Short mmCIF file of C-alpha atoms and ligand atoms in Angstrom, two decimals:
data_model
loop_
_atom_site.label_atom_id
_atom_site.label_comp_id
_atom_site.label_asym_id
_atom_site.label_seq_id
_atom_site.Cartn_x
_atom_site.Cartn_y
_atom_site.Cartn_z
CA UNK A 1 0.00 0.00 0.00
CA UNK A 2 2.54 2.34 1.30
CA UNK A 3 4.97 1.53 -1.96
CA UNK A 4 1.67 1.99 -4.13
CA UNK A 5 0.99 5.07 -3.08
CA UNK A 6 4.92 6.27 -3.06
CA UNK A 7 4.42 5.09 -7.13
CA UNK A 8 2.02 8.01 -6.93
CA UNK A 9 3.48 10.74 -5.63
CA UNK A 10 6.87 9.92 -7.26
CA UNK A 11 6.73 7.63 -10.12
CA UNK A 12 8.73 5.07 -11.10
CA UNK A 13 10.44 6.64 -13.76
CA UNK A 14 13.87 7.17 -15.10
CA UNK A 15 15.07 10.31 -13.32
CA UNK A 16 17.71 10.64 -16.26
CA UNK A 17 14.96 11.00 -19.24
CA UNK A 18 11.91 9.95 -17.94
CA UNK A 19 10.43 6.75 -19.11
CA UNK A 20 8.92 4.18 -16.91
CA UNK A 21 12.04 2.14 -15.40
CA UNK A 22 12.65 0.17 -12.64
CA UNK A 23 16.25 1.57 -11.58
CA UNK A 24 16.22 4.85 -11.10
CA UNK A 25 18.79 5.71 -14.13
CA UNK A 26 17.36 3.06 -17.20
CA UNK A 27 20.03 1.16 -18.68
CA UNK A 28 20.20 3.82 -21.62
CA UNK A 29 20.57 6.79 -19.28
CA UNK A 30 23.24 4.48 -17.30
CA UNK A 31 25.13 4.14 -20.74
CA UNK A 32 25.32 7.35 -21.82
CA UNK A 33 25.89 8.55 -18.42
CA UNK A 34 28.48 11.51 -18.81
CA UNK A 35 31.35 10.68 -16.80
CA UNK A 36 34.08 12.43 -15.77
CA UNK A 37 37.20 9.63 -15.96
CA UNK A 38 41.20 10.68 -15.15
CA UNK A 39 42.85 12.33 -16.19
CA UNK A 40 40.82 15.66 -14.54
CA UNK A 41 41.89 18.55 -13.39
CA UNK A 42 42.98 18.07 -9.88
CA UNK A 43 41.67 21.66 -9.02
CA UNK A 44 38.44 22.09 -10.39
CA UNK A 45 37.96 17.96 -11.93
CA UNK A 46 37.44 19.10 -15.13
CA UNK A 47 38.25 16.58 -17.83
CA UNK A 48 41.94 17.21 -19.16
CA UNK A 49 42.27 15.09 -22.18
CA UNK A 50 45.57 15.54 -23.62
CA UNK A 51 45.72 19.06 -22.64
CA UNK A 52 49.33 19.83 -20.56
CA UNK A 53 46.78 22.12 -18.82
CA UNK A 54 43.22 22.78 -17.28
CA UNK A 55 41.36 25.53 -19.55
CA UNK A 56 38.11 25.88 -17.38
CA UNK A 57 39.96 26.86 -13.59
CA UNK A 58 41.03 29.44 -12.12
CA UNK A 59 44.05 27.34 -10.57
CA UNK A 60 45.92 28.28 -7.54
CA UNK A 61 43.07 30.82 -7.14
CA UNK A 62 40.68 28.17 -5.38
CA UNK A 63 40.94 28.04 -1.68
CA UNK A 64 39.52 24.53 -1.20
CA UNK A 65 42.36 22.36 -2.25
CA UNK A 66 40.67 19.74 -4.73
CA UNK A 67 37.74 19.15 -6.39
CA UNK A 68 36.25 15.58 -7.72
CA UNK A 69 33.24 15.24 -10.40
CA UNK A 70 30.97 12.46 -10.46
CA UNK A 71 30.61 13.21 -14.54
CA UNK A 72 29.47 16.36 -17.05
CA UNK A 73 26.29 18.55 -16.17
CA UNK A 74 24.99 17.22 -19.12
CA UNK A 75 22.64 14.74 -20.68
CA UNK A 76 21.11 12.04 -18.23
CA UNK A 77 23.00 13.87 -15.12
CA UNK A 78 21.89 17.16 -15.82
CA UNK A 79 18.30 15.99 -16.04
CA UNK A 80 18.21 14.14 -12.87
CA UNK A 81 19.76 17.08 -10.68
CA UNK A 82 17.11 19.43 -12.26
CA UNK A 83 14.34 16.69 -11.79
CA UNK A 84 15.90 16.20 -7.82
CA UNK A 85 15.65 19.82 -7.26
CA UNK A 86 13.14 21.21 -9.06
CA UNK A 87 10.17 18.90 -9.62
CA UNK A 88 11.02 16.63 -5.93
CA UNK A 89 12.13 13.19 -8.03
CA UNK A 90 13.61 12.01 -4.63
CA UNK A 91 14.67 8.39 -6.06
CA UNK A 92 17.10 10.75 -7.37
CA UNK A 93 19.14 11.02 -3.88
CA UNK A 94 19.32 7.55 -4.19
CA UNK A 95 20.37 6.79 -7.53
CA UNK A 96 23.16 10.25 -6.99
CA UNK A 97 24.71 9.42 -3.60
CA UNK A 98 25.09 6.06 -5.49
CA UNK A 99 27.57 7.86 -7.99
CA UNK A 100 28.89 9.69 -5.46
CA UNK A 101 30.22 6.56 -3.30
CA UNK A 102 31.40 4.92 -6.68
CA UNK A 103 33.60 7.92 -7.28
CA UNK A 104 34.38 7.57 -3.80
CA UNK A 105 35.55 4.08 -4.06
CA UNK A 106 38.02 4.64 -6.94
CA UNK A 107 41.64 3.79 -6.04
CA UNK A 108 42.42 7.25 -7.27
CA UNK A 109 40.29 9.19 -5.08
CA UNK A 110 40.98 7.25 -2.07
CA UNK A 111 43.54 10.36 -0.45
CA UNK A 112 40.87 13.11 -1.28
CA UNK A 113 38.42 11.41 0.73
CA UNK A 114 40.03 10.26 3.67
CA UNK A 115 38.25 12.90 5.42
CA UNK A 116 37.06 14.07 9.04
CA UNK A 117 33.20 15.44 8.26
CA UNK A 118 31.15 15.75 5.13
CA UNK A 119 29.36 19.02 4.85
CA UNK A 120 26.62 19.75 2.05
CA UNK A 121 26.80 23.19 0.51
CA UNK A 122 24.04 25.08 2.33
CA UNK A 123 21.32 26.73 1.29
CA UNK A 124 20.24 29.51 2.85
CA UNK A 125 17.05 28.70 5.57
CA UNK A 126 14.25 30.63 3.60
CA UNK A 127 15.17 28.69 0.31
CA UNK A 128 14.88 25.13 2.31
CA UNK A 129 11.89 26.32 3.42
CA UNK A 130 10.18 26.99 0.16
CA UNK A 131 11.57 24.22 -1.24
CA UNK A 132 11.39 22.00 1.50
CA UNK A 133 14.53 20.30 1.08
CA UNK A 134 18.41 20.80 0.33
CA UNK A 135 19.05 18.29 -2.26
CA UNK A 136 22.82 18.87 -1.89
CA UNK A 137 22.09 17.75 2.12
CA UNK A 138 19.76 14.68 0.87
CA UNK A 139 22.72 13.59 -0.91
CA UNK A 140 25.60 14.10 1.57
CA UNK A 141 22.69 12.02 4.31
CA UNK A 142 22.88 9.00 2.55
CA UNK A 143 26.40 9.03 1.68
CA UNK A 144 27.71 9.75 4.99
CA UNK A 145 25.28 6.70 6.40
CA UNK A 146 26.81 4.09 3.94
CA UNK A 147 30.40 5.52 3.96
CA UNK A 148 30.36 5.86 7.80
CA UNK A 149 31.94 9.63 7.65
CA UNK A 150 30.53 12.15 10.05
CA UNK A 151 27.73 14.45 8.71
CA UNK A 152 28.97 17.95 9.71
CA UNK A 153 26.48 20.06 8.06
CA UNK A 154 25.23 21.68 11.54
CA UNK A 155 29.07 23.64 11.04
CA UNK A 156 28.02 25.43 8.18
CA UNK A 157 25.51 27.96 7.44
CA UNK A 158 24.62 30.69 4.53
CA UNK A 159 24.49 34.07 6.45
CA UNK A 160 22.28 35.88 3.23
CA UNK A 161 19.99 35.25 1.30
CA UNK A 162 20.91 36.37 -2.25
CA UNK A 163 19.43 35.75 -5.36
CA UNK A 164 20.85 32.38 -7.09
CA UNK A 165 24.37 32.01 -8.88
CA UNK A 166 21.78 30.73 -12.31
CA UNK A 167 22.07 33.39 -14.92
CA UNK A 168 24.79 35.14 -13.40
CA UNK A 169 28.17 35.76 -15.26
CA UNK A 170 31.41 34.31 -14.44
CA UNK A 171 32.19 37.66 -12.44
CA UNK A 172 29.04 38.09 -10.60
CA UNK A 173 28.79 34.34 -9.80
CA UNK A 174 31.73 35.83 -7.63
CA UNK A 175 30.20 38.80 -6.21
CA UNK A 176 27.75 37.21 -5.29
CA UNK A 177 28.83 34.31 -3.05
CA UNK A 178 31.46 36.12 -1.46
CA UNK A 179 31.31 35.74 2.53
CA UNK A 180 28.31 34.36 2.30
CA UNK A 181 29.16 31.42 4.39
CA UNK A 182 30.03 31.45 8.22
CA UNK A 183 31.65 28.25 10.52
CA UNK A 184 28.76 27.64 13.31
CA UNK A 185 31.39 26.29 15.87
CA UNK A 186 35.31 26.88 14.88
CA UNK A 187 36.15 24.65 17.52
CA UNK A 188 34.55 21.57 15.83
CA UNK A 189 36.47 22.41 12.46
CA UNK A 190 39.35 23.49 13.85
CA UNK A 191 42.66 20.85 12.31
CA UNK A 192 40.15 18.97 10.36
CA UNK A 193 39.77 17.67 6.89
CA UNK A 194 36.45 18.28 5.52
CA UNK A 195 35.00 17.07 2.21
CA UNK A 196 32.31 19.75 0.73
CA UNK A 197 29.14 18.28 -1.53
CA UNK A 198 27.19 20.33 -3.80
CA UNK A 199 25.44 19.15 -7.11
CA UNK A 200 26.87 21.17 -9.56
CA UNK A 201 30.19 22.78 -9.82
CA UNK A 202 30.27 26.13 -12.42
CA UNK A 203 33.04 28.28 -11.66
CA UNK A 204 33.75 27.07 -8.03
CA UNK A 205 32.64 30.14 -6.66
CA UNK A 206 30.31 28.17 -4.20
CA UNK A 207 33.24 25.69 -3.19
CA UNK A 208 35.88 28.35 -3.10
CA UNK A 209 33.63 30.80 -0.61
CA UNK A 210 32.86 27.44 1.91
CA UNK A 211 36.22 26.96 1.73
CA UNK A 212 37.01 30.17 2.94
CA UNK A 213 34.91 29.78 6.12
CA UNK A 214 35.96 26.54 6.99
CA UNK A 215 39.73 27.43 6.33
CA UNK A 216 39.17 30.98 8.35
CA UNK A 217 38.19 28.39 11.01
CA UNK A 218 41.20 26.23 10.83
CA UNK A 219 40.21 23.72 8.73
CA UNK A 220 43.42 21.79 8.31
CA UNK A 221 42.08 20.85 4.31
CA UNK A 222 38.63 21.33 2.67
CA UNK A 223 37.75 19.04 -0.72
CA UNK A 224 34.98 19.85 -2.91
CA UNK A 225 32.91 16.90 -4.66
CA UNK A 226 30.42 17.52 -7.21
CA UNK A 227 27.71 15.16 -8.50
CA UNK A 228 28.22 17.52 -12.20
CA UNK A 229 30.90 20.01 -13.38
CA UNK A 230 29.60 22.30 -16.14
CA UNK A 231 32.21 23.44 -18.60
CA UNK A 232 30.28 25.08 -21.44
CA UNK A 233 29.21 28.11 -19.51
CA UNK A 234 30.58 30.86 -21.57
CA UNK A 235 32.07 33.46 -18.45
CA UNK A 236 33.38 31.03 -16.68
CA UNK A 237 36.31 33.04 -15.56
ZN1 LIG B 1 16.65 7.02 -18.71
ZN1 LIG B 2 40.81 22.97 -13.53
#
C-alpha cells in the first residue's frame, strides 16, 4: 500500500529522461551517463584530455584544495539534478549518492576522501523552506550513512539570502557568493579535513567561498565533490 501510493506521488520513472524504469537511471541513461574519468583537473575535476593544462579553472586561485566530479552537467546527469531539485524526483538522492560513493571508491580518489566530516553546501534557511529540502544535504545524508563519515552540516551555514548564482556571469557568480558562508562552531572544524558536496560545480565560486569559512576556522584541508561540473558556460572566468 505504502509503496503503491509512493508510485504516486513519485513515479517510477527514469530520473535521467523519464520513461517508466525500474532503476532509477534506465540502462540507456546508465550508458550514456556523462562521466568524468582521469585524467581531470585536480583543481576544479574538469576533464583534461591531452591538454598539458586545465582551460576551465582558475588554478591556484581556489581556496579549497581539490575538487572531484561524479561526470558532465549534461545529458542524463543534468536531467536528474534538475528533476531532484526542481520537480522533488527524490529516487534521485538515491540513484546520486550512489555515484557519489562509486567515485568515492576509486583507487584514485581514495587520499581526497580520507576525510574528518562531510558538509553539504548550504542553502540559505528561507530557500529550504520553500523548497522544502536541500538536495545537496539529501545527498551528503545518505552518503555519509553508507560511507560511515561524520555528517557535519550543523558547522556550516549561509548568512544571506541572495538571489541564485543561475544566470549570473562568471564575475558576478563571484560577487555574489562572497562571505556568504560562516563556521557555526570553529572549535569543531578546527585541524580537520572536511570534504564539501554540492550538485553542480560552475566556476567554483560556491566551493571556493565554503572553503574560505571553513579554512578561516582552521580547517586543516577542505575538498569539494560535485555530483556535475559544467564546462560550457561561456564566463566562466
Ligand atoms: Zn533514462
Ligand atoms: Zn581545472
Amino acid at each position: 500500500m505504502l509503496s503503491r501510493l509512493l508510485d504516486w506521488f513519485y513515479p517510477r520513472r527514469c530520473v535521467g529522461c523519464g520513461v517508466f524504469s525500474r532503476e532509477a537511471f534506465c540502462a540507456l541513461c546508465r550508458d550514456v551517463l556523462p562521466r568524468v574519468y582521469p585524467p581531470a583537473c585536480l583543481r576544479c575535476g574538469a576533464p583534461m584530455g591531452e591538454l598539458p593544462e586545465c582551460r576551465y579553472c582558475r588554478g591556484d586561485i581556489y581556496r579549497f584544495d581539490g575538487t572531484i566530479c561524479v561526470g558532465l552537467y549534461q545529458g542524463p546527469l543534468r536531467r536528474a539534478i534538475i528533476n531532484l531539485k526542481f520537480r522533488r524526483w527524490l529516487r534521485a538522492v538515491e540513484a546520486l549518492s550512489a555515484l557519489v560513493i562509486e567515485l568515492m571508491d576509486r583507487p584514485e580518489n581514495a587520499p581526497l576522501c580520507q576525510v574528518d566530516g562531510l558538509i553539504p553546501v548550504p542553502i540559505h534557511r528561507l530557500r529550504r523552506a520553500m523548497r522544502g529540502f536541500n538536495q545537496a544535504e539529501e545527498i551528503a545524508r545518505l552518503v555519509s550513512q553508507q560511507r560511515g563519515i561524520p555528517l557535519l552540516s550543523h558547522l556550516l551555514r549561509r548568512r544571506f539570502y541572495r538571489r541564485p548564482q543561475v544566470g549570473l556571469t562568471g564575475a558576478q557568480r563571484w560577487e555574489n557568493v562572497q562571505g556568504a558562508f560562516e563556521v557555526v562552531s570553529p572549535e569543531q572544524v578546527r585541524g580537520r579535513r572536511i570534504l564539501l558536496l554540492d550538485d553542480v560545480f560552475t566556476t567554483g565560486s560556491t566551493f571556493d567561498a565554503c572553503a574560505d569559512a571553513l579554512k578561516r576556522a582552521g580547517a586543516a584541508e577542505v575538498m569539494a565533490l560535485a555530483i556535475a561540473r559544467e564546462i560550457d558556460s561561456p564566463q566562466r572566468r
